[in-house]
PDB file of C-alpha atoms in Angstrom:
ATOM      1  CA  MET A   1     -96.815 -52.746 218.438  1.00 30.00           C
ATOM      2  CA  SER A   2     -98.917 -51.023 216.724  1.00 34.00           C
ATOM      3  CA  THR A   3     -98.490 -47.378 215.613  1.00 36.00           C
ATOM      4  CA  ALA A   4    -100.916 -45.602 213.366  1.00 37.00           C
ATOM      5  CA  ASN A   5    -105.231 -46.231 214.219  1.00 36.00           C
ATOM      6  CA  THR A   6    -106.140 -48.313 211.576  1.00 38.00           C
ATOM      7  CA  LYS A   7    -109.971 -47.514 211.544  1.00 35.00           C
ATOM      8  CA  SER A   8    -108.585 -43.920 209.923  1.00 42.00           C
ATOM      9  CA  ARG A   9    -106.642 -45.101 207.404  1.00 47.00           C
ATOM     10  CA  LYS A  10    -107.727 -43.490 204.124  1.00 51.00           C
ATOM     11  CA  PRO A  11    -107.800 -44.991 200.917  1.00 53.00           C
ATOM     12  CA  LEU A  12    -106.858 -42.115 197.514  1.00 60.00           C
ATOM     13  CA  SER A  13    -109.784 -41.150 196.165  1.00 50.00           C
ATOM     14  CA  GLY A  14    -111.046 -38.614 194.064  1.00 48.00           C
ATOM     15  CA  VAL A  15    -108.165 -37.583 192.952  1.00 66.00           C
ATOM     16  CA  SER A  16    -107.215 -39.236 189.559  1.00 67.00           C
ATOM     17  CA  ASN A  17    -106.684 -37.879 186.434  1.00 68.00           C
ATOM     18  CA  SER A  18    -109.478 -40.279 184.040  1.00 79.00           C
ATOM     19  CA  SER A  19    -112.027 -42.263 183.607  1.00 86.00           C
ATOM     20  CA  ASP A  20    -110.801 -45.620 184.930  1.00 90.00           C
ATOM     21  CA  GLY A  21    -109.710 -43.456 188.228  1.00 91.00           C
ATOM     22  CA  LEU A  22    -106.782 -44.677 187.689  1.00 97.00           C
ATOM     23  CA  SER A  23    -104.041 -42.015 186.366  1.00 97.00           C
ATOM     24  CA  VAL A  24    -102.879 -39.859 188.693  1.00 96.00           C
ATOM     25  CA  ALA A  25    -100.692 -37.496 188.239  1.00 96.00           C
ATOM     26  CA  ILE A  26     -97.095 -36.973 189.617  1.00 96.00           C
ATOM     27  CA  ASP A  27     -97.153 -33.717 192.488  1.00 97.00           C
ATOM     28  CA  PHE A  28     -96.564 -32.951 195.544  1.00 97.00           C
ATOM     29  CA  GLY A  29     -98.139 -28.933 195.457  1.00 96.00           C
ATOM     30  CA  ALA A  30    -101.764 -32.061 195.616  1.00 96.00           C
ATOM     31  CA  ARG A  31    -100.739 -33.444 198.525  1.00 97.00           C
ATOM     32  CA  TYR A  32    -102.157 -36.239 199.080  1.00 97.00           C
ATOM     33  CA  GLY A  33    -100.707 -37.751 202.017  1.00 98.00           C
ATOM     34  CA  ASN A  34    -103.290 -34.997 203.957  1.00 97.00           C
ATOM     35  CA  GLY A  35    -104.738 -35.484 207.384  1.00 96.00           C
ATOM     36  CA  LEU A  36    -102.266 -38.493 207.543  1.00 97.00           C
ATOM     37  CA  HIS A  37     -99.967 -39.616 210.948  1.00 96.00           C
ATOM     38  CA  LEU A  38     -97.852 -42.436 209.514  1.00 97.00           C
ATOM     39  CA  GLY A  39     -97.156 -42.904 206.443  1.00 98.00           C
ATOM     40  CA  VAL A  40     -94.121 -45.417 204.085  1.00 98.00           C
ATOM     41  CA  SER A  41     -93.345 -46.155 200.896  1.00 98.00           C
ATOM     42  CA  LEU A  42     -91.259 -49.283 199.757  1.00 98.00           C
ATOM     43  CA  GLY A  43     -89.414 -49.019 197.081  1.00 98.00           C
ATOM     44  CA  GLY A  44     -87.843 -50.794 193.908  1.00 95.00           C
ATOM     45  CA  GLY A  45     -84.749 -53.290 193.982  1.00 93.00           C
ATOM     46  CA  GLY A  46     -85.610 -56.120 192.434  1.00 90.00           C
ATOM     47  CA  LEU A  47     -84.727 -59.612 194.925  1.00 90.00           C
ATOM     48  CA  PHE A  48     -82.247 -57.993 196.732  1.00 94.00           C
ATOM     49  CA  PHE A  49     -84.499 -55.216 198.405  1.00 96.00           C
ATOM     50  CA  VAL A  50     -87.564 -57.729 198.573  1.00 94.00           C
ATOM     51  CA  ALA A  51     -84.872 -59.906 201.014  1.00 94.00           C
ATOM     52  CA  TRP A  52     -83.439 -56.111 202.459  1.00 97.00           C
ATOM     53  CA  GLN A  53     -86.229 -54.773 203.331  1.00 97.00           C
ATOM     54  CA  ILE A  54     -88.385 -57.706 204.639  1.00 96.00           C
ATOM     55  CA  ALA A  55     -85.825 -58.406 206.741  1.00 97.00           C
ATOM     56  CA  TYR A  56     -85.488 -54.762 207.677  1.00 98.00           C
ATOM     57  CA  LEU A  57     -89.484 -54.000 209.550  1.00 97.00           C
ATOM     58  CA  SER A  58     -89.389 -57.818 209.962  1.00 96.00           C
ATOM     59  CA  LYS A  59     -86.063 -57.415 212.900  1.00 97.00           C
ATOM     60  CA  LEU A  60     -88.328 -54.357 213.888  1.00 97.00           C
ATOM     61  CA  ALA A  61     -91.257 -56.071 214.303  1.00 95.00           C
ATOM     62  CA  ASN A  62     -90.444 -58.307 217.151  1.00 95.00           C
ATOM     63  CA  LEU A  63     -88.386 -55.349 218.810  1.00 96.00           C
ATOM     64  CA  GLY A  64     -91.713 -53.537 218.486  1.00 95.00           C
ATOM     65  CA  ILE A  65     -91.940 -51.236 215.875  1.00 94.00           C
ATOM     66  CA  ASP A  66     -95.043 -52.400 213.740  1.00 89.00           C
ATOM     67  CA  LEU A  67     -94.822 -49.854 210.303  1.00 91.00           C
ATOM     68  CA  SER A  68     -98.259 -52.218 209.574  1.00 83.00           C
ATOM     69  CA  GLY A  69    -100.154 -49.782 211.342  1.00 84.00           C
ATOM     70  CA  ALA A  70     -99.156 -46.413 207.984  1.00 95.00           C
ATOM     71  CA  GLN A  71    -102.403 -45.166 207.768  1.00 96.00           C
ATOM     72  CA  ARG A  72    -100.909 -45.138 203.451  1.00 98.00           C
ATOM     73  CA  VAL A  73     -97.700 -47.397 202.341  1.00 98.00           C
ATOM     74  CA  VAL A  74     -96.978 -47.510 199.229  1.00 98.00           C
ATOM     75  CA  GLY A  75     -95.552 -49.203 197.213  1.00 98.00           C
ATOM     76  CA  THR A  76     -93.370 -49.771 194.540  1.00 98.00           C
ATOM     77  CA  SER A  77     -91.561 -52.800 192.436  1.00 96.00           C
ATOM     78  CA  ALA A  78     -89.853 -55.091 194.894  1.00 94.00           C
ATOM     79  CA  GLY A  79     -91.352 -52.640 197.624  1.00 97.00           C
ATOM     80  CA  SER A  80     -94.889 -53.630 195.788  1.00 97.00           C
ATOM     81  CA  VAL A  81     -94.722 -56.967 197.649  1.00 95.00           C
ATOM     82  CA  VAL A  82     -92.931 -56.279 200.577  1.00 96.00           C
ATOM     83  CA  ALA A  83     -96.039 -53.895 201.528  1.00 97.00           C
ATOM     84  CA  ALA A  84     -98.643 -57.023 200.171  1.00 96.00           C
ATOM     85  CA  VAL A  85     -96.658 -58.778 203.360  1.00 94.00           C
ATOM     86  CA  ILE A  86     -97.023 -56.543 205.391  1.00 94.00           C
ATOM     87  CA  GLU A  87    -100.210 -55.798 205.171  1.00 94.00           C
ATOM     88  CA  ALA A  88    -101.652 -59.054 205.087  1.00 92.00           C
ATOM     89  CA  GLY A  89    -100.095 -59.419 208.343  1.00 92.00           C
ATOM     90  CA  HIS A  90     -97.430 -62.619 206.534  1.00 91.00           C
ATOM     91  CA  LEU A  91     -94.382 -60.563 207.593  1.00 91.00           C
ATOM     92  CA  GLY A  92     -93.588 -63.592 209.528  1.00 90.00           C
ATOM     93  CA  ARG A  93     -94.113 -66.056 207.356  1.00 89.00           C
ATOM     94  CA  PHE A  94     -92.478 -64.480 204.497  1.00 89.00           C
ATOM     95  CA  GLU A  95     -88.970 -63.818 206.116  1.00 91.00           C
ATOM     96  CA  ARG A  96     -89.156 -67.417 206.721  1.00 89.00           C
ATOM     97  CA  GLU A  97     -89.278 -68.776 203.195  1.00 85.00           C
ATOM     98  CA  ILE A  98     -87.427 -65.994 201.853  1.00 85.00           C
ATOM     99  CA  SER A  99     -84.305 -67.097 204.478  1.00 84.00           C
ATOM    100  CA  LEU A 100     -84.743 -70.723 203.073  1.00 79.00           C
ATOM    101  CA  LEU A 101     -84.611 -69.685 199.300  1.00 71.00           C
ATOM    102  CA  GLY A 102     -81.995 -68.249 199.801  1.00 67.00           C
ATOM    103  CA  GLN A 103     -80.015 -70.792 200.847  1.00 65.00           C
ATOM    104  CA  VAL A 104     -81.235 -73.119 197.719  1.00 57.00           C
ATOM    105  CA  PRO A 105     -80.643 -70.942 194.554  1.00 57.00           C
ATOM    106  CA  LYS A 106     -82.363 -72.429 192.634  1.00 50.00           C
ATOM    107  CA  LEU A 107     -85.314 -72.942 194.077  1.00 47.00           C
ATOM    108  CA  MET A 108     -85.561 -68.269 194.355  1.00 52.00           C
ATOM    109  CA  GLY A 109     -83.711 -69.113 190.768  1.00 50.00           C
ATOM    110  CA  ALA A 110     -87.632 -70.288 190.085  1.00 47.00           C
ATOM    111  CA  LEU A 111     -88.494 -67.246 191.338  1.00 54.00           C
ATOM    112  CA  ALA A 112     -86.888 -64.762 189.077  1.00 59.00           C
ATOM    113  CA  PRO A 113     -86.362 -63.918 185.280  1.00 61.00           C
ATOM    114  CA  ALA A 114     -84.498 -66.415 182.565  1.00 57.00           C
ATOM    115  CA  SER A 115     -80.798 -64.160 182.566  1.00 64.00           C
ATOM    116  CA  LYS A 116     -80.573 -64.813 178.725  1.00 81.00           C
ATOM    117  CA  PHE A 117     -82.998 -62.591 176.779  1.00 91.00           C
ATOM    118  CA  SER A 118     -84.507 -62.416 172.939  1.00 93.00           C
ATOM    119  CA  THR A 119     -83.544 -59.141 171.164  1.00 97.00           C
ATOM    120  CA  SER A 120     -87.037 -57.364 171.381  1.00 97.00           C
ATOM    121  CA  GLN A 121     -86.895 -58.326 174.935  1.00 96.00           C
ATOM    122  CA  GLN A 122     -82.860 -56.741 175.851  1.00 95.00           C
ATOM    123  CA  ARG A 123     -84.528 -53.366 173.685  1.00 97.00           C
ATOM    124  CA  ALA A 124     -86.628 -53.140 176.130  1.00 97.00           C
ATOM    125  CA  LEU A 125     -84.463 -52.991 179.366  1.00 95.00           C
ATOM    126  CA  ASP A 126     -81.220 -51.466 177.919  1.00 96.00           C
ATOM    127  CA  LEU A 127     -84.073 -48.364 176.895  1.00 97.00           C
ATOM    128  CA  PHE A 128     -85.027 -48.569 180.567  1.00 97.00           C
ATOM    129  CA  VAL A 129     -81.990 -49.287 181.867  1.00 94.00           C
ATOM    130  CA  ALA A 130     -79.904 -45.846 180.626  1.00 95.00           C
ATOM    131  CA  ALA A 131     -82.158 -43.759 181.127  1.00 97.00           C
ATOM    132  CA  ASN A 132     -81.459 -40.593 182.945  1.00 95.00           C
ATOM    133  CA  HIS A 133     -85.083 -38.777 182.403  1.00 96.00           C
ATOM    134  CA  ALA A 134     -87.551 -39.627 182.590  1.00 96.00           C
ATOM    135  CA  ASP A 135     -89.175 -36.726 180.170  1.00 97.00           C
ATOM    136  CA  PRO A 136     -92.768 -38.166 178.913  1.00 97.00           C
ATOM    137  CA  GLU A 137     -91.861 -39.396 175.386  1.00 98.00           C
ATOM    138  CA  LEU A 138     -88.475 -41.312 176.679  1.00 98.00           C
ATOM    139  CA  ILE A 139     -91.216 -43.247 178.826  1.00 98.00           C
ATOM    140  CA  LYS A 140     -93.949 -44.161 176.073  1.00 98.00           C
ATOM    141  CA  SER A 141     -90.861 -45.163 173.865  1.00 98.00           C
ATOM    142  CA  ILE A 142     -90.038 -47.893 177.081  1.00 98.00           C
ATOM    143  CA  GLY A 143     -93.505 -49.085 177.753  1.00 98.00           C
ATOM    144  CA  HIS A 144     -94.083 -49.451 173.114  1.00 98.00           C
ATOM    145  CA  ALA A 145     -91.064 -52.016 173.934  1.00 98.00           C
ATOM    146  CA  ALA A 146     -92.172 -53.435 176.575  1.00 98.00           C
ATOM    147  CA  LEU A 147     -95.566 -54.124 174.605  1.00 98.00           C
ATOM    148  CA  ALA A 148     -93.633 -55.702 171.780  1.00 98.00           C
ATOM    149  CA  ALA A 149     -90.560 -57.464 173.542  1.00 97.00           C
ATOM    150  CA  ASN A 150     -91.090 -61.579 173.195  1.00 95.00           C
ATOM    151  CA  THR A 151     -91.786 -61.839 177.439  1.00 93.00           C
ATOM    152  CA  PRO A 152     -94.062 -65.122 179.445  1.00 90.00           C
ATOM    153  CA  ASN A 153     -97.222 -64.504 178.941  1.00 93.00           C
ATOM    154  CA  PRO A 154     -98.844 -62.175 181.638  1.00 93.00           C
ATOM    155  CA  SER A 155    -100.260 -65.240 183.251  1.00 92.00           C
ATOM    156  CA  VAL A 156     -97.387 -66.600 184.208  1.00 88.00           C
ATOM    157  CA  MET A 157     -95.440 -63.599 186.389  1.00 90.00           C
ATOM    158  CA  SER A 158     -98.893 -63.082 188.620  1.00 90.00           C
ATOM    159  CA  ARG A 159     -99.343 -66.528 189.207  1.00 88.00           C
ATOM    160  CA  ASN A 160     -96.050 -66.948 190.819  1.00 86.00           C
ATOM    161  CA  VAL A 161     -96.775 -63.214 193.355  1.00 89.00           C
ATOM    162  CA  GLY A 162     -99.674 -64.974 193.836  1.00 88.00           C
ATOM    163  CA  LEU A 163     -97.485 -68.165 195.681  1.00 83.00           C
ATOM    164  CA  LEU A 164     -95.205 -65.065 196.931  1.00 82.00           C
ATOM    165  CA  LEU A 165     -98.179 -63.513 198.659  1.00 87.00           C
ATOM    166  CA  ALA A 166    -100.215 -66.768 199.401  1.00 82.00           C
ATOM    167  CA  SER A 167    -103.791 -64.825 198.742  1.00 81.00           C
ATOM    168  CA  VAL A 168    -105.540 -62.618 196.074  1.00 82.00           C
ATOM    169  CA  LYS A 169    -107.213 -61.609 198.987  1.00 88.00           C
ATOM    170  CA  TRP A 170    -106.401 -57.333 198.625  1.00 94.00           C
ATOM    171  CA  PRO A 171    -104.562 -57.303 202.142  1.00 94.00           C
ATOM    172  CA  SER A 172    -105.857 -53.615 203.099  1.00 95.00           C
ATOM    173  CA  SER A 173    -107.273 -49.953 202.267  1.00 96.00           C
ATOM    174  CA  ALA A 174    -103.836 -49.073 203.254  1.00 97.00           C
ATOM    175  CA  PHE A 175    -102.141 -50.308 200.546  1.00 97.00           C
ATOM    176  CA  HIS A 176    -101.934 -48.858 197.130  1.00 98.00           C
ATOM    177  CA  ALA A 177     -99.505 -50.391 194.452  1.00 98.00           C
ATOM    178  CA  THR A 178     -97.805 -48.196 191.368  1.00 98.00           C
ATOM    179  CA  CYS A 179     -97.145 -48.637 188.296  1.00 98.00           C
ATOM    180  CA  VAL A 180     -96.601 -46.861 184.713  1.00 98.00           C
ATOM    181  CA  ASP A 181     -99.136 -47.693 181.037  1.00 98.00           C
ATOM    182  CA  ALA A 182     -97.061 -48.570 179.387  1.00 98.00           C
ATOM    183  CA  TYR A 183     -99.146 -47.136 176.324  1.00 98.00           C
ATOM    184  CA  THR A 184     -99.888 -44.007 177.978  1.00 98.00           C
ATOM    185  CA  GLY A 185     -96.722 -43.601 179.801  1.00 98.00           C
ATOM    186  CA  GLU A 186     -98.967 -42.529 182.858  1.00 98.00           C
ATOM    187  CA  ARG A 187     -98.792 -42.890 186.585  1.00 98.00           C
ATOM    188  CA  CYS A 188    -101.107 -45.172 187.559  1.00 98.00           C
ATOM    189  CA  VAL A 189    -101.658 -44.825 191.834  1.00 98.00           C
ATOM    190  CA  VAL A 190    -103.806 -49.503 192.606  1.00 98.00           C
ATOM    191  CA  THR A 191    -106.153 -49.216 195.904  1.00 97.00           C
ATOM    192  CA  ALA A 192    -108.424 -51.995 196.946  1.00 96.00           C
ATOM    193  CA  ASP A 193    -111.153 -49.107 195.686  1.00 95.00           C
ATOM    194  CA  SER A 194    -109.195 -50.324 192.262  1.00 94.00           C
ATOM    195  CA  SER A 195    -111.697 -53.669 191.102  1.00 92.00           C
ATOM    196  CA  VAL A 196    -108.112 -55.986 190.379  1.00 94.00           C
ATOM    197  CA  ARG A 197    -106.620 -58.573 192.036  1.00 95.00           C
ATOM    198  CA  VAL A 198    -103.639 -58.064 193.965  1.00 96.00           C
ATOM    199  CA  THR A 199    -102.244 -60.499 191.899  1.00 96.00           C
ATOM    200  CA  ARG A 200    -102.310 -57.627 188.899  1.00 96.00           C
ATOM    201  CA  ALA A 201    -101.384 -55.585 190.033  1.00 97.00           C
ATOM    202  CA  VAL A 202     -98.682 -56.631 191.810  1.00 97.00           C
ATOM    203  CA  ALA A 203     -97.368 -57.584 189.045  1.00 95.00           C
ATOM    204  CA  ALA A 204     -98.029 -54.903 187.206  1.00 97.00           C
ATOM    205  CA  SER A 205     -95.948 -52.629 190.080  1.00 98.00           C
ATOM    206  CA  SER A 206     -93.234 -55.052 189.518  1.00 95.00           C
ATOM    207  CA  ALA A 207     -93.598 -56.365 185.656  1.00 96.00           C
ATOM    208  CA  VAL A 208     -89.054 -54.381 184.866  1.00 95.00           C
ATOM    209  CA  PRO A 209     -89.664 -54.498 180.594  1.00 97.00           C
ATOM    210  CA  GLY A 210     -88.038 -56.511 178.577  1.00 95.00           C
ATOM    211  CA  ILE A 211     -88.117 -58.580 181.817  1.00 92.00           C
ATOM    212  CA  PHE A 212     -91.614 -59.302 182.453  1.00 93.00           C
ATOM    213  CA  SER A 213     -94.588 -58.703 180.263  1.00 95.00           C
ATOM    214  CA  PRO A 214     -96.754 -55.784 181.237  1.00 98.00           C
ATOM    215  CA  GLN A 215     -99.912 -56.552 183.135  1.00 97.00           C
ATOM    216  CA  PRO A 216    -103.838 -56.256 182.141  1.00 97.00           C
ATOM    217  CA  ILE A 217    -104.898 -53.820 184.719  1.00 97.00           C
ATOM    218  CA  GLY A 218    -108.793 -52.985 183.261  1.00 95.00           C
ATOM    219  CA  ASP A 219    -108.284 -51.981 180.560  1.00 96.00           C
ATOM    220  CA  ARG A 220    -104.725 -50.834 180.146  1.00 98.00           C
ATOM    221  CA  ARG A 221    -101.192 -52.538 180.563  1.00 98.00           C
ATOM    222  CA  CYS A 222     -99.076 -51.571 183.148  1.00 98.00           C
ATOM    223  CA  MET A 223     -95.455 -51.980 183.190  1.00 98.00           C
ATOM    224  CA  ASP A 224     -93.043 -51.312 186.218  1.00 98.00           C
ATOM    225  CA  GLY A 225     -94.150 -48.354 188.899  1.00 98.00           C
ATOM    226  CA  GLY A 226     -89.999 -47.506 188.959  1.00 97.00           C
ATOM    227  CA  VAL A 227     -90.420 -46.137 184.563  1.00 98.00           C
ATOM    228  CA  SER A 228     -90.822 -42.681 185.899  1.00 97.00           C
ATOM    229  CA  GLY A 229     -88.729 -41.298 187.332  1.00 96.00           C
ATOM    230  CA  SER A 230     -89.478 -41.955 190.360  1.00 97.00           C
ATOM    231  CA  GLY A 231     -88.826 -45.616 192.586  1.00 96.00           C
ATOM    232  CA  VAL A 232     -90.063 -44.476 195.507  1.00 98.00           C
ATOM    233  CA  HIS A 233     -93.184 -42.248 194.290  1.00 98.00           C
ATOM    234  CA  THR A 234     -93.742 -39.891 197.156  1.00 98.00           C
ATOM    235  CA  ASP A 235     -95.036 -38.321 196.559  1.00 98.00           C
ATOM    236  CA  LEU A 236     -98.262 -39.787 196.773  1.00 98.00           C
ATOM    237  CA  LEU A 237     -97.476 -39.659 200.628  1.00 98.00           C
ATOM    238  CA  ALA A 238     -96.954 -35.549 200.495  1.00 98.00           C
ATOM    239  CA  GLY A 239     -98.830 -33.384 203.792  1.00 98.00           C
ATOM    240  CA  CYS A 240     -98.645 -36.764 206.170  1.00 97.00           C
ATOM    241  CA  GLU A 241     -97.393 -35.711 209.438  1.00 97.00           C
ATOM    242  CA  ARG A 242     -94.610 -38.137 209.361  1.00 97.00           C
ATOM    243  CA  VAL A 243     -92.870 -40.310 206.656  1.00 98.00           C
ATOM    244  CA  VAL A 244     -90.882 -43.607 206.335  1.00 98.00           C
ATOM    245  CA  VAL A 245     -89.241 -43.902 202.908  1.00 98.00           C
ATOM    246  CA  LEU A 246     -87.548 -47.580 201.908  1.00 98.00           C
ATOM    247  CA  SER A 247     -85.332 -47.263 199.500  1.00 98.00           C
ATOM    248  CA  LEU A 248     -82.665 -48.898 196.959  1.00 96.00           C
ATOM    249  CA  SER A 249     -80.547 -46.045 196.982  1.00 93.00           C
ATOM    250  CA  ASP A 250     -79.559 -41.907 197.573  1.00 93.00           C
ATOM    251  CA  GLY A 251     -78.581 -41.750 194.673  1.00 86.00           C
ATOM    252  CA  SER A 252     -75.005 -41.386 194.611  1.00 81.00           C
ATOM    253  CA  ALA A 253     -74.651 -45.281 193.174  1.00 71.00           C
ATOM    254  CA  ALA A 254     -75.570 -44.012 190.317  1.00 70.00           C
ATOM    255  CA  PRO A 255     -74.032 -41.063 189.571  1.00 72.00           C
ATOM    256  CA  LEU A 256     -75.224 -40.210 186.265  1.00 75.00           C
ATOM    257  CA  GLY A 257     -78.736 -41.367 186.683  1.00 84.00           C
ATOM    258  CA  GLY A 258     -80.230 -44.167 185.276  1.00 91.00           C
ATOM    259  CA  MET A 259     -83.864 -46.743 185.272  1.00 94.00           C
ATOM    260  CA  THR A 260     -85.470 -42.841 183.780  1.00 96.00           C
ATOM    261  CA  ILE A 261     -83.955 -41.796 187.765  1.00 95.00           C
ATOM    262  CA  ALA A 262     -82.318 -38.635 186.530  1.00 95.00           C
ATOM    263  CA  PRO A 263     -79.517 -37.401 188.702  1.00 93.00           C
ATOM    264  CA  GLY A 264     -80.926 -35.170 191.789  1.00 94.00           C
ATOM    265  CA  SER A 265     -84.158 -36.750 191.147  1.00 95.00           C
ATOM    266  CA  ILE A 266     -83.400 -38.221 194.877  1.00 95.00           C
ATOM    267  CA  GLU A 267     -82.606 -35.665 196.695  1.00 95.00           C
ATOM    268  CA  ARG A 268     -85.062 -33.685 195.106  1.00 96.00           C
ATOM    269  CA  GLU A 269     -88.259 -35.692 195.574  1.00 97.00           C
ATOM    270  CA  LEU A 270     -87.002 -36.193 199.651  1.00 97.00           C
ATOM    271  CA  ALA A 271     -86.903 -31.781 199.935  1.00 97.00           C
ATOM    272  CA  ALA A 272     -90.301 -32.029 198.202  1.00 98.00           C
ATOM    273  CA  LEU A 273     -91.852 -34.355 199.986  1.00 98.00           C
ATOM    274  CA  LYS A 274     -90.313 -32.225 203.397  1.00 98.00           C
ATOM    275  CA  GLU A 275     -91.233 -28.554 201.900  1.00 98.00           C
ATOM    276  CA  SER A 276     -94.794 -30.659 201.927  1.00 98.00           C
ATOM    277  CA  GLY A 277     -94.492 -30.364 205.843  1.00 97.00           C
ATOM    278  CA  SER A 278     -94.133 -34.015 205.909  1.00 98.00           C
ATOM    279  CA  GLU A 279     -91.190 -35.315 208.619  1.00 97.00           C
ATOM    280  CA  VAL A 280     -88.957 -37.845 207.016  1.00 98.00           C
ATOM    281  CA  PHE A 281     -86.647 -40.754 208.128  1.00 98.00           C
ATOM    282  CA  PHE A 282     -85.217 -42.252 205.020  1.00 98.00           C
ATOM    283  CA  ARG A 283     -83.017 -45.715 204.719  1.00 98.00           C
ATOM    284  CA  VAL A 284     -81.060 -47.320 202.185  1.00 97.00           C
ATOM    285  CA  PRO A 285     -79.444 -50.142 202.170  1.00 98.00           C
ATOM    286  CA  ASP A 286     -74.879 -49.953 203.649  1.00 97.00           C
ATOM    287  CA  SER A 287     -74.016 -51.169 200.144  1.00 95.00           C
ATOM    288  CA  VAL A 288     -75.820 -52.548 197.113  1.00 94.00           C
ATOM    289  CA  ASP A 289     -75.298 -53.770 193.680  1.00 93.00           C
ATOM    290  CA  LEU A 290     -76.961 -52.231 191.327  1.00 88.00           C
ATOM    291  CA  THR A 291     -75.617 -55.389 188.172  1.00 89.00           C
ATOM    292  CA  ARG A 292     -77.002 -58.351 190.702  1.00 90.00           C
ATOM    293  CA  LEU A 293     -80.409 -56.726 191.689  1.00 90.00           C
ATOM    294  CA  MET A 294     -81.616 -59.737 190.748  1.00 84.00           C
ATOM    295  CA  ASP A 295     -79.696 -62.629 191.582  1.00 84.00           C
ATOM    296  CA  PRO A 296     -80.223 -64.906 194.087  1.00 83.00           C
ATOM    297  CA  THR A 297     -77.153 -64.991 195.431  1.00 86.00           C
ATOM    298  CA  THR A 298     -77.403 -62.024 196.575  1.00 91.00           C
ATOM    299  CA  VAL A 299     -80.216 -62.894 199.630  1.00 91.00           C
ATOM    300  CA  PRO A 300     -78.490 -63.571 202.293  1.00 92.00           C
ATOM    301  CA  ASP A 301     -76.411 -61.121 202.128  1.00 95.00           C
ATOM    302  CA  ALA A 302     -79.128 -59.144 201.754  1.00 96.00           C
ATOM    303  CA  LEU A 303     -81.242 -60.374 204.859  1.00 96.00           C
ATOM    304  CA  ALA A 304     -78.086 -60.169 207.387  1.00 97.00           C
ATOM    305  CA  MET A 305     -77.797 -56.418 205.845  1.00 98.00           C
ATOM    306  CA  GLY A 306     -81.210 -55.630 207.258  1.00 98.00           C
ATOM    307  CA  ARG A 307     -81.924 -56.912 210.700  1.00 98.00           C
ATOM    308  CA  ARG A 308     -78.131 -55.245 211.472  1.00 98.00           C
ATOM    309  CA  GLN A 309     -79.392 -51.981 209.638  1.00 98.00           C
ATOM    310  CA  ALA A 310     -83.072 -52.599 211.674  1.00 98.00           C
ATOM    311  CA  GLU A 311     -81.051 -53.199 215.077  1.00 98.00           C
ATOM    312  CA  ASP A 312     -79.472 -50.209 214.662  1.00 98.00           C
ATOM    313  CA  ASP A 313     -82.305 -48.115 213.527  1.00 98.00           C
ATOM    314  CA  ALA A 314     -84.305 -49.202 215.925  1.00 98.00           C
ATOM    315  CA  GLU A 315     -84.509 -47.131 219.278  1.00 97.00           C
ATOM    316  CA  SER A 316     -84.287 -43.383 216.349  1.00 97.00           C
ATOM    317  CA  LEU A 317     -87.335 -45.023 214.391  1.00 97.00           C
ATOM    318  CA  ARG A 318     -89.738 -45.989 217.093  1.00 96.00           C
ATOM    319  CA  ALA A 319     -89.252 -41.777 218.645  1.00 95.00           C
ATOM    320  CA  PHE A 320     -89.781 -41.043 215.298  1.00 96.00           C
ATOM    321  CA  ILE A 321     -93.164 -42.473 214.511  1.00 90.00           C
ATOM    322  CA  LYS A 322     -94.039 -41.873 218.418  1.00 81.00           C
ATOM    323  CA  THR A 323     -97.330 -40.556 218.322  1.00 57.00           C
ATOM    324  CA  ARG A 324     -98.955 -37.663 219.266  1.00 43.00           C
ATOM    325  CA  GLN A 325    -101.090 -39.461 221.856  1.00 38.00           C
ATOM    326  CA  ASP A 326     -98.043 -40.981 222.746  1.00 43.00           C
TER     327      ASP A 326
END
């Protein structure tokens, strides 16, 4: 069941700070979501969170709750993969493939990075993991380390993303992929109007510093959208009537902060979203091991957990997204 009129979808436009139209300031006061009824934010969290989100959303769809009808779907890192899949209408296929791969960890491992890194890779990754705030200079230092790291050619990741998505066509005007310019530290938002292949946009949004190469996005080189102080970028939905947020954490799993997420920042972001006038449905996995986010052996448990939570949430979420016309 579609939950919003797809003809009324509104792309993010007229808010860029740059000549190429990609840089968008993080600003809840801008109310980028004004005029939208339903928005969805899918956050980052590695292979584990890809599996959890796919299972959660697929189970909801089977129960008649189809979030692909949202007027704006913001994807960050792992969430950009899931957002592209659901907007392309491939949710069922992707869940079946992930389920099969989860039964054979060696095959799933082919999609994950190597466990041993060079010195330059480890330096960039360590900077990112240890970052407990999102000051611009820190973000730029992480980006510069990512640019200097001896990572695989950017085309490798883009090709692997293409295999996952089974398409190079931009799935819909609703899909917005977040990433960060590795040199300037600017938050970038890539849409159907950006003249960028969806495989590049998703690869950039998922390019964890030190693990994957920053991706060419126009004249920029862009890294993971989570290197920004936010794993969900809900400011892009501020002012939207109803917002569904799937996040890896509510902050309690990492009380000291890390990966540019400062202590308490998730709570502050949600408060700012609500202050913009949005009603919010916020959900996190029941349990998360932050040290195993890229471990393919976590996939079966993530799938089971996502399905179970979706069953528990179905009726409350159905009521939450109900349109005024209904």
